[in-house]
PDB file of C-alpha atoms in Angstrom:
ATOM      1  CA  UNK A   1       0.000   0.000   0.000  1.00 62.00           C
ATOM      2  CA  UNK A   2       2.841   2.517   0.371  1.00 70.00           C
ATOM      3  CA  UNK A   3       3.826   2.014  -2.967  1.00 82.00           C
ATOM      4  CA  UNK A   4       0.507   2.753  -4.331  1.00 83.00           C
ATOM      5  CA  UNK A   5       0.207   5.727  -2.239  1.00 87.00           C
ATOM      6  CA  UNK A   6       3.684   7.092  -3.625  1.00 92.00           C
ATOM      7  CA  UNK A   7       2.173   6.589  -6.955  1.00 93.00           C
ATOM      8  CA  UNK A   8      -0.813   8.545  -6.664  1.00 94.00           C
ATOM      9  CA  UNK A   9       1.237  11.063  -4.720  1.00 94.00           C
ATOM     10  CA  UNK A  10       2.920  11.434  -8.096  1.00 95.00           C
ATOM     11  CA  UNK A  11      -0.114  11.530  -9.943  1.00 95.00           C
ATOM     12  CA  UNK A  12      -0.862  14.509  -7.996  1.00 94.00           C
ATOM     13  CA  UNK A  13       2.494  16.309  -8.472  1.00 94.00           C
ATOM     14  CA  UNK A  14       2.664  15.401 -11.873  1.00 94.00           C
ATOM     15  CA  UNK A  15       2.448  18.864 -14.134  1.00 91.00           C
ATOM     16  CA  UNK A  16       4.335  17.996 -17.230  1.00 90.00           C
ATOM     17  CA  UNK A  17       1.454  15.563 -18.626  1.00 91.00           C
ATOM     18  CA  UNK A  18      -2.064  16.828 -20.122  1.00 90.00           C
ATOM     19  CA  UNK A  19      -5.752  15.626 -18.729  1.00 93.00           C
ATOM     20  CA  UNK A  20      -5.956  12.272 -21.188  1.00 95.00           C
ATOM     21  CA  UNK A  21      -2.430  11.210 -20.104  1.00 95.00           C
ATOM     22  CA  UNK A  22      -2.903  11.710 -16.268  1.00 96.00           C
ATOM     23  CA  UNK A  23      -6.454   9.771 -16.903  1.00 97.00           C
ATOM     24  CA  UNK A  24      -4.306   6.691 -18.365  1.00 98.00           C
ATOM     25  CA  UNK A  25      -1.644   6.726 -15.837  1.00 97.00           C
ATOM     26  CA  UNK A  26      -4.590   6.667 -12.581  1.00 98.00           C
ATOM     27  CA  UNK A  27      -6.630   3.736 -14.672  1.00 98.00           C
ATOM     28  CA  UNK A  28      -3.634   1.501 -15.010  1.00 97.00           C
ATOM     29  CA  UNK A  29      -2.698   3.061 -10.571  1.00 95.00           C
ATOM     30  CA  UNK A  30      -6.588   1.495 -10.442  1.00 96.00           C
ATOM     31  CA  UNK A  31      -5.750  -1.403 -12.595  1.00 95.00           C
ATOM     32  CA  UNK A  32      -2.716  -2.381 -10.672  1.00 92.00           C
ATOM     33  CA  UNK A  33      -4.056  -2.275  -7.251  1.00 90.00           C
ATOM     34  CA  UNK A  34      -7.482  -4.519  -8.117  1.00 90.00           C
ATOM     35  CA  UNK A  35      -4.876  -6.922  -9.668  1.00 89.00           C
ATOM     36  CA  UNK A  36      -2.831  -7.276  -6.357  1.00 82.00           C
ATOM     37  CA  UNK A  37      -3.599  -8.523  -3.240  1.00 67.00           C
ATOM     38  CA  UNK A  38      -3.913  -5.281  -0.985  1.00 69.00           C
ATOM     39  CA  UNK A  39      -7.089  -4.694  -1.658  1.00 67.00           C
ATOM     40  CA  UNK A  40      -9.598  -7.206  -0.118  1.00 66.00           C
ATOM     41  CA  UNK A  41     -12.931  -5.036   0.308  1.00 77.00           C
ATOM     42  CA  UNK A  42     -15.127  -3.222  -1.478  1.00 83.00           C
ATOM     43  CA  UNK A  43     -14.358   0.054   1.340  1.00 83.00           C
ATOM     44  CA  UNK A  44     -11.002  -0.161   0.234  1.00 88.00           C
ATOM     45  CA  UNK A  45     -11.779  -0.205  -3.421  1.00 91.00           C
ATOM     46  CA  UNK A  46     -13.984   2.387  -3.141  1.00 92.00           C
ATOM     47  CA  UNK A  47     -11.677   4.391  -0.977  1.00 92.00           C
ATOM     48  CA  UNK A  48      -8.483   3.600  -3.881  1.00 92.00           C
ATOM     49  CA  UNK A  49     -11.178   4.930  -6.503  1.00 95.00           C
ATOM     50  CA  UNK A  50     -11.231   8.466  -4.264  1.00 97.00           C
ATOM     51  CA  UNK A  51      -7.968   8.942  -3.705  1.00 96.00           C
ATOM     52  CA  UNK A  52      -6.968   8.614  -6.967  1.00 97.00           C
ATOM     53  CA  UNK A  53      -9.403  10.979  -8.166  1.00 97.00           C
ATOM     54  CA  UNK A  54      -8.730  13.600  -5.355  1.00 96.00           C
ATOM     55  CA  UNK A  55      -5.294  13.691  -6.691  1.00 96.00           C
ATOM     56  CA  UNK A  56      -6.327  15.876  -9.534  1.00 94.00           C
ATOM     57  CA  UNK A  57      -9.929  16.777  -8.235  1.00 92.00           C
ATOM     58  CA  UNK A  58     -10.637  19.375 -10.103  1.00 89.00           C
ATOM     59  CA  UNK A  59      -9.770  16.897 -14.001  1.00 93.00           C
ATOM     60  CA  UNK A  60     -12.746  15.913 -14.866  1.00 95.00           C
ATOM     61  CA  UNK A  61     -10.925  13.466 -17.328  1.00 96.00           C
ATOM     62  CA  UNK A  62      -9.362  11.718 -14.129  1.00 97.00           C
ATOM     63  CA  UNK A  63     -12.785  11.718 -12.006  1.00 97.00           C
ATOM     64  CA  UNK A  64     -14.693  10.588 -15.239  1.00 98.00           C
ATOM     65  CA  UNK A  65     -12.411   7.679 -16.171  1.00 98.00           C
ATOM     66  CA  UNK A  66     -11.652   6.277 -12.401  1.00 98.00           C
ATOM     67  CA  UNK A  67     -15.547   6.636 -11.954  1.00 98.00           C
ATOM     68  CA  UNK A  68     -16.136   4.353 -14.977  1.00 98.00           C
ATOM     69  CA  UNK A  69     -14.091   2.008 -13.844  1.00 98.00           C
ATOM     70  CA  UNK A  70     -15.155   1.264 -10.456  1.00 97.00           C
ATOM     71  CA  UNK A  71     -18.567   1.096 -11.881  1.00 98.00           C
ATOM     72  CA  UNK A  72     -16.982  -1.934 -14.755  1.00 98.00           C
ATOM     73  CA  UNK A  73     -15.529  -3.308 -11.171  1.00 95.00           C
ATOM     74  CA  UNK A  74     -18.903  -3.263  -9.880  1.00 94.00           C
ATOM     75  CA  UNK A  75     -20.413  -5.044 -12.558  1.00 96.00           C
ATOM     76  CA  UNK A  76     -18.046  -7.564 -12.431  1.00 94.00           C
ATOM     77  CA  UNK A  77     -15.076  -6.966 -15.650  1.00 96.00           C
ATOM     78  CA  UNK A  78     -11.755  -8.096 -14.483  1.00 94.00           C
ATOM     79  CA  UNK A  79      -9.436  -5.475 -13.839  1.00 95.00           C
ATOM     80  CA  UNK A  80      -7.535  -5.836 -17.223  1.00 95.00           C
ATOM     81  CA  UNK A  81     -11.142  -5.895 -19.124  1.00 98.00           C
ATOM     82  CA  UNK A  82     -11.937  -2.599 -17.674  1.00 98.00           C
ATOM     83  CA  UNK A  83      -8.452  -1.271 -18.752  1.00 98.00           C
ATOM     84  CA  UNK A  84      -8.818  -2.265 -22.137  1.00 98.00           C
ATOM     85  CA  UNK A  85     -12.510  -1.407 -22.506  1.00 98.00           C
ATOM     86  CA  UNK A  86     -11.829   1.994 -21.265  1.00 99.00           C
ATOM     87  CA  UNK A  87      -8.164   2.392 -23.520  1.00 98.00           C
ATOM     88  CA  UNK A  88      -9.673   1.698 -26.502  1.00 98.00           C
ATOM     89  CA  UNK A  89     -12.816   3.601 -25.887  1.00 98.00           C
ATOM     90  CA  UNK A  90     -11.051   7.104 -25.502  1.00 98.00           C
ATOM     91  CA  UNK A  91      -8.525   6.651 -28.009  1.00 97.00           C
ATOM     92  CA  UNK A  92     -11.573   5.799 -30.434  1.00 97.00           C
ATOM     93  CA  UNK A  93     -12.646   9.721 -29.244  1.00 97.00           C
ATOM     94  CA  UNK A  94      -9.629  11.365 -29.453  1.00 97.00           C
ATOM     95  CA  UNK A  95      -9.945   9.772 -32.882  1.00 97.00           C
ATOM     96  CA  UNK A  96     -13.121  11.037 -34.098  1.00 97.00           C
ATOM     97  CA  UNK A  97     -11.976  14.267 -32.390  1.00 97.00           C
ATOM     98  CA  UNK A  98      -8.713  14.432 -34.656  1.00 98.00           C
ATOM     99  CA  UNK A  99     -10.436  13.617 -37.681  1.00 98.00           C
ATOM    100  CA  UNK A 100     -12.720  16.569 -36.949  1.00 97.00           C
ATOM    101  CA  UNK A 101     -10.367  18.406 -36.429  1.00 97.00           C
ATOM    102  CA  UNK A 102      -8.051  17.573 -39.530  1.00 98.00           C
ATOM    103  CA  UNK A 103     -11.301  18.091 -41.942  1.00 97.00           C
ATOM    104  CA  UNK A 104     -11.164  21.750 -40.755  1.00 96.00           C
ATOM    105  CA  UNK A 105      -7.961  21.943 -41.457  1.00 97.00           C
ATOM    106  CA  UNK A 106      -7.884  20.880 -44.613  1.00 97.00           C
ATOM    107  CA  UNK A 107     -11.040  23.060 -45.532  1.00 96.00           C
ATOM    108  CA  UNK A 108      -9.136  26.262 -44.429  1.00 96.00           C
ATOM    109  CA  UNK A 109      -5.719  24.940 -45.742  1.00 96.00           C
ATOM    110  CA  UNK A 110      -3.536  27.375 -43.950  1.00 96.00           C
ATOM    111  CA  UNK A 111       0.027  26.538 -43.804  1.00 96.00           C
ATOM    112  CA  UNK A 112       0.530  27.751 -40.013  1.00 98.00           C
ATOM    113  CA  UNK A 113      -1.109  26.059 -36.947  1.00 98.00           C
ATOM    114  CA  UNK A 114      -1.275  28.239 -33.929  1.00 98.00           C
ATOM    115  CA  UNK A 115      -0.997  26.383 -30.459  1.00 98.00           C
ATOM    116  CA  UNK A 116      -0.935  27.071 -26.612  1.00 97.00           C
ATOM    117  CA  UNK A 117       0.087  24.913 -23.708  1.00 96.00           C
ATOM    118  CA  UNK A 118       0.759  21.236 -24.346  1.00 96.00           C
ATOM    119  CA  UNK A 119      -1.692  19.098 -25.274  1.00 95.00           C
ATOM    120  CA  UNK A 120      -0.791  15.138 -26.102  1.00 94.00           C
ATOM    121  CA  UNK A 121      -3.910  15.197 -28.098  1.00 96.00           C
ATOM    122  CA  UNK A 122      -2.943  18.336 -30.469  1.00 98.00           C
ATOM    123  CA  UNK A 123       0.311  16.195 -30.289  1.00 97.00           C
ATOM    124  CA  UNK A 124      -1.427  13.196 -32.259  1.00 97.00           C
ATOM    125  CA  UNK A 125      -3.339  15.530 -34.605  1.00 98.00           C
ATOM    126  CA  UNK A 126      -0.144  17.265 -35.902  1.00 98.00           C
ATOM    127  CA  UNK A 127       1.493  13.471 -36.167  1.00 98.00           C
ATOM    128  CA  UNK A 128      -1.539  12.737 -38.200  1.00 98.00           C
ATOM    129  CA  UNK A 129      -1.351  15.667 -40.623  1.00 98.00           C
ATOM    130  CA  UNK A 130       2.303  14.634 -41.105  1.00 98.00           C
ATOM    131  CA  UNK A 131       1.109  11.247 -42.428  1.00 97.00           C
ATOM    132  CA  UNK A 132      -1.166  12.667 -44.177  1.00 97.00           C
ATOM    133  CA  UNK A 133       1.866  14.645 -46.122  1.00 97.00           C
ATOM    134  CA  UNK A 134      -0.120  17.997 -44.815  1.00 97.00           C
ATOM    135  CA  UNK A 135       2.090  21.146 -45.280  1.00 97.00           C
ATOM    136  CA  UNK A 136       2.489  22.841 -42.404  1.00 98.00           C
ATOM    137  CA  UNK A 137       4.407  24.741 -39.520  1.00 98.00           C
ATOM    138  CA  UNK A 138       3.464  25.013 -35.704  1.00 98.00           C
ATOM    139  CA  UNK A 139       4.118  28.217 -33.764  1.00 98.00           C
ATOM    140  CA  UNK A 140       3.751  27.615 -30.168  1.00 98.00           C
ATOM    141  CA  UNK A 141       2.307  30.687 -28.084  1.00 98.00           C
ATOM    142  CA  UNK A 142       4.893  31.320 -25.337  1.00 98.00           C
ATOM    143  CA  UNK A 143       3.748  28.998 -22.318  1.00 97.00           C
ATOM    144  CA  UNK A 144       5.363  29.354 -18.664  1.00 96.00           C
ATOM    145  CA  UNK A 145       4.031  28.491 -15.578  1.00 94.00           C
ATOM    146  CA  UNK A 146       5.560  27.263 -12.626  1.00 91.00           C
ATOM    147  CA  UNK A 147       9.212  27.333 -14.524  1.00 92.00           C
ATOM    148  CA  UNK A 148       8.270  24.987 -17.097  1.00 94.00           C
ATOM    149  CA  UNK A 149       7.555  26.131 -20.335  1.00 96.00           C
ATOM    150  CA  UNK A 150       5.249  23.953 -22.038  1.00 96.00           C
ATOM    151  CA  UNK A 151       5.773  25.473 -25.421  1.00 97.00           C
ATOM    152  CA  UNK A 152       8.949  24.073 -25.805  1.00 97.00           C
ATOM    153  CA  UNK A 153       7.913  21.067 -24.506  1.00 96.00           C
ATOM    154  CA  UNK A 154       5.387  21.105 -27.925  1.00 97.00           C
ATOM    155  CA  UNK A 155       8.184  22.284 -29.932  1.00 98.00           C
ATOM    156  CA  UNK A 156      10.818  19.953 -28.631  1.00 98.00           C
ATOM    157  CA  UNK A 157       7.563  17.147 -29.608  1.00 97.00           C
ATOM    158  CA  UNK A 158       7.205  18.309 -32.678  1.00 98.00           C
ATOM    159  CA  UNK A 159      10.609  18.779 -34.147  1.00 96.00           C
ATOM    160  CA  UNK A 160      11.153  15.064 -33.031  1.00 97.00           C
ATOM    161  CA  UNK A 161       8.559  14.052 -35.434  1.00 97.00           C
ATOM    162  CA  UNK A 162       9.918  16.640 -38.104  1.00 97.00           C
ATOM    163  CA  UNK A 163       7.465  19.068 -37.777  1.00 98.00           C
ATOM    164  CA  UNK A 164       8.748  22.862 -38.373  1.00 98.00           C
ATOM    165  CA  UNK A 165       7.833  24.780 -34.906  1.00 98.00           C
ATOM    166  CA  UNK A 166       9.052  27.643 -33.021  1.00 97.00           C
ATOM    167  CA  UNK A 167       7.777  29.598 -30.557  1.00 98.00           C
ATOM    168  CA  UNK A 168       6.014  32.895 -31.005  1.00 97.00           C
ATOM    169  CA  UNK A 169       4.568  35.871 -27.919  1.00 96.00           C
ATOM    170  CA  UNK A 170       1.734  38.563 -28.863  1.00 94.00           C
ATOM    171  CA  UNK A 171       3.958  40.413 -30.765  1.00 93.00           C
ATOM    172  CA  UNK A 172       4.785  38.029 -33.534  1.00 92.00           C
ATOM    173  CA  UNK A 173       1.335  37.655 -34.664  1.00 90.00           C
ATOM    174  CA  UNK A 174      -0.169  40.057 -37.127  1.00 84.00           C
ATOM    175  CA  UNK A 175      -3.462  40.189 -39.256  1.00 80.00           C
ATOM    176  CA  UNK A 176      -2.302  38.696 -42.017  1.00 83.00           C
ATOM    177  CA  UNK A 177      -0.773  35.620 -40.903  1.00 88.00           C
ATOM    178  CA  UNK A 178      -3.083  32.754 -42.698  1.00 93.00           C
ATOM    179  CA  UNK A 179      -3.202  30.818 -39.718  1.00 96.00           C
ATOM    180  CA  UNK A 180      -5.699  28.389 -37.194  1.00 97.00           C
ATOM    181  CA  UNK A 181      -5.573  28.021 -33.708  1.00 98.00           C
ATOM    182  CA  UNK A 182      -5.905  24.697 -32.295  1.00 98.00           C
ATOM    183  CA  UNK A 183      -5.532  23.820 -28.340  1.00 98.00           C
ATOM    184  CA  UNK A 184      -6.601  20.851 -26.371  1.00 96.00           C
ATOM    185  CA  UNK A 185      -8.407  20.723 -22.744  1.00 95.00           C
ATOM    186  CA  UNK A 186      -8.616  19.724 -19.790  1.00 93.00           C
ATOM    187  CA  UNK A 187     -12.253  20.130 -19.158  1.00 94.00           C
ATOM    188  CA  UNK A 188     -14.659  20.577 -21.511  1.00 95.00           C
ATOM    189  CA  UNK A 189     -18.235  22.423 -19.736  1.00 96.00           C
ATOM    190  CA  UNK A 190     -21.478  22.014 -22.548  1.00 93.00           C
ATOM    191  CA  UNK A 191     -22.575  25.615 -23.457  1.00 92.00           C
ATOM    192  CA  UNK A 192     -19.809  27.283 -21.336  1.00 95.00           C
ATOM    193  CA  UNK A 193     -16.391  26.776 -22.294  1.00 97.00           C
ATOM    194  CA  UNK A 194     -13.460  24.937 -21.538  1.00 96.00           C
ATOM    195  CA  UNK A 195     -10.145  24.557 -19.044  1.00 96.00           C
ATOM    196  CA  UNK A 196      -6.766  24.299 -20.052  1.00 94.00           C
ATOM    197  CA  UNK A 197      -3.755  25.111 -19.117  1.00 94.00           C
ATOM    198  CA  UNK A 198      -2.137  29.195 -19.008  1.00 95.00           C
ATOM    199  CA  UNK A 199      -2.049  30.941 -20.736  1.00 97.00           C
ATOM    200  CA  UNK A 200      -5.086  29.600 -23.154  1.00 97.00           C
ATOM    201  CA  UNK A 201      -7.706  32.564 -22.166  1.00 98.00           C
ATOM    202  CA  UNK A 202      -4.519  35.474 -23.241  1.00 98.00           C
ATOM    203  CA  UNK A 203      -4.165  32.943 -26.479  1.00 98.00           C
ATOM    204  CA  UNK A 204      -8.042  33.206 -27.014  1.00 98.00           C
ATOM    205  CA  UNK A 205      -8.496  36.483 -26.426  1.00 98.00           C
ATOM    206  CA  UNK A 206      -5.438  37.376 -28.814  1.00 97.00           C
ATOM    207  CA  UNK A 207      -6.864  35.208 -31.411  1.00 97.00           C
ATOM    208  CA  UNK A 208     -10.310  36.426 -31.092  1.00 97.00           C
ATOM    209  CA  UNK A 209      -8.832  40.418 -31.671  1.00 96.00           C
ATOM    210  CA  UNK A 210      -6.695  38.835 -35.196  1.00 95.00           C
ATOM    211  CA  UNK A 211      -9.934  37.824 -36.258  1.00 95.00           C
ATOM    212  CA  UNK A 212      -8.168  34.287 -35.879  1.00 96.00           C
ATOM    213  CA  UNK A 213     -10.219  30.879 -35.545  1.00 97.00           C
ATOM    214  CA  UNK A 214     -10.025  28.886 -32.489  1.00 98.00           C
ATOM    215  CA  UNK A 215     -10.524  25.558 -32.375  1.00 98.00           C
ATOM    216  CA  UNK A 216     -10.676  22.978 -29.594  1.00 98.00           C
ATOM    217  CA  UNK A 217     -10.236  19.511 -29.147  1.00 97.00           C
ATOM    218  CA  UNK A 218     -12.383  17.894 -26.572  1.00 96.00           C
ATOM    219  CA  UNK A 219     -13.228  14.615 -25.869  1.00 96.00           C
ATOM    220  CA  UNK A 220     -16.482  13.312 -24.043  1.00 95.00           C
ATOM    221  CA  UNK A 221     -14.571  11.714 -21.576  1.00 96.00           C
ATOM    222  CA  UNK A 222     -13.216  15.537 -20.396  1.00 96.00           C
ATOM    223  CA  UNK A 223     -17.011  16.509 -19.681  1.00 95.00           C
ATOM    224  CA  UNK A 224     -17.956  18.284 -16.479  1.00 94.00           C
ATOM    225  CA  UNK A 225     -21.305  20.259 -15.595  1.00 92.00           C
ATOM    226  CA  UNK A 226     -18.997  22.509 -13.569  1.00 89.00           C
ATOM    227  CA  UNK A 227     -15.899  24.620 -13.989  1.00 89.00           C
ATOM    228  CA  UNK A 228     -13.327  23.638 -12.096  1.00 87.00           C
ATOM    229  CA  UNK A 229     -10.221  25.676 -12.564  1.00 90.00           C
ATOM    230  CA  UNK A 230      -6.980  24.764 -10.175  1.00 87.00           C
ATOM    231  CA  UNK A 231      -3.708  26.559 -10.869  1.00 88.00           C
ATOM    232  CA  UNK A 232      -2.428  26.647 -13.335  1.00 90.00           C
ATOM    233  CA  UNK A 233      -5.730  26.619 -15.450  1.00 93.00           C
ATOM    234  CA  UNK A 234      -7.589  28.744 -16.867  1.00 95.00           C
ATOM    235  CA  UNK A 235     -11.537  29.130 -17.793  1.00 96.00           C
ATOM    236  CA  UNK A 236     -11.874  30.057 -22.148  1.00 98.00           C
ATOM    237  CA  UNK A 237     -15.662  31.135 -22.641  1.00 98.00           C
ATOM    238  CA  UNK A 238     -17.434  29.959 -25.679  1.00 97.00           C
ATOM    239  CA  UNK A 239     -17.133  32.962 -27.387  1.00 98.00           C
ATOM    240  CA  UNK A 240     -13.766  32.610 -27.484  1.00 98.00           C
ATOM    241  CA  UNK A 241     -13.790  29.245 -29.597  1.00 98.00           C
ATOM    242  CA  UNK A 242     -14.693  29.198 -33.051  1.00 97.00           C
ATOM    243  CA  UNK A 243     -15.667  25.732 -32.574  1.00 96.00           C
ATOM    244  CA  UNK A 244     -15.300  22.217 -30.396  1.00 96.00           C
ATOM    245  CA  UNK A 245     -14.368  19.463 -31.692  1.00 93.00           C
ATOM    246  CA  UNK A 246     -15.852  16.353 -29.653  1.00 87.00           C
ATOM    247  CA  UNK A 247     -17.288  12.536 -30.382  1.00 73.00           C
TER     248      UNK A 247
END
């Protein structure tokens, strides 16, 4: 048991991954500990299944997917059935998502993608545009919090893959750039908005004064009826967003 509890106290301190990682990383911490032999009741299951969630309580990825897996538990899947089920159903959303997204892009066939923050996700769409032999360069809007800046961190990403990317502030962007703005999120609120990492709602309002679309990938499995914003996160309004992309 200490071992799991020094996992999910990394969980917690864990600030370098996005929302659909940190929700694969506390189903496999679930996973593991229904496979082993510490837990022997269903108050300790239960208990597992709110710890792990309160280590990121305010991810509704996190609380969605450890939810849906305690209720698999309850109905009786084996712990590696409910991993699998639950793996393959949100990379069949971030799917659909992507391929949303990518039709977009190809509609409005601009040769520059505009990006805040990290996002895994917008990771995999720009991985699939490259297979796709789509032309195209990232600029990463300038993203520091807590010391780390996650626009490198998408520019070190994409430059692995072969993507051109560099990093860009307020100042580099002008009304003529043909460009799109995607991002990712953490949350995604029906009606309302989304949550993502800083400094999305300066990106969104920047975008939304360039007359520039933004677009945002969100996956049903980031749903919340609140808006939950813990630091390092901020709250971008629908009328920011030019559009969501979800399953």
């Amino acid at each position: 048991m200490l071992e799991l509890q020094k996992q999910i106290g990394e969980l917690a301190n864990d600030f370098e991954n996005g929302s659909s990682v940190i929700a694969k990383k506390g189903l496999q911490l679930f996973v593991d500990a229904l496979n082993s032999s510490d837990l022997n009741s269903e108050y300790r299951i239960k208990k597992l299944k709110e710890e792990i969630i309160n280590a990121k309580p305010s991810m509704s990825a996190l609380k969605n997917i450890i939810n849906q897996a305690y209720e698999l538990y309850q109905q009786g899947l084996v712990a590696d059935s409910i991993k699998k089920y639950l793996l393959d159903k949100m990379n069949d959303e971030t799917m659909r998502c992507i391929d949303l997204a990518k039709q977009k892009i190809f509609e409005m066939n601009f040769p520059v993608i505009l990006t805040c923050s990290f996002s895994s996700t917008v990771l995999k769409l720009f991985e699939s545009l490259k297979k796709d032999s789509y032309s195209f360069q990232v600029y990463a809007y300038k993203s520091i919090w807590r010391n780390r800046d996650y626009s490198e961190q998408m520019i070190d990403a994409c430059k692995k893959m072969g993507i051109e990317s560099k990093q860009i502030e307020s100042k580099d962007l002008n009304d003529n750039l043909p460009s799109i703005g995607i991002i990712g999120a953490d949350s995604q609120i029906p009606d309302k908005g989304v949550v993502n990492g800083v400094p999305s709602l300066e990106f969104a309002k920047l975008l939304k004064s360039k007359k520039i679309g933004l677009y945002v990938i969100a996956e049903s499995f980031k749903k919340s009826d609140e808006v939950h914003i813990a630091d390092g996160f901020e709250f971008v309004e629908s009328y920011l967003i030019s559009r969501i992309f979800f399953d």
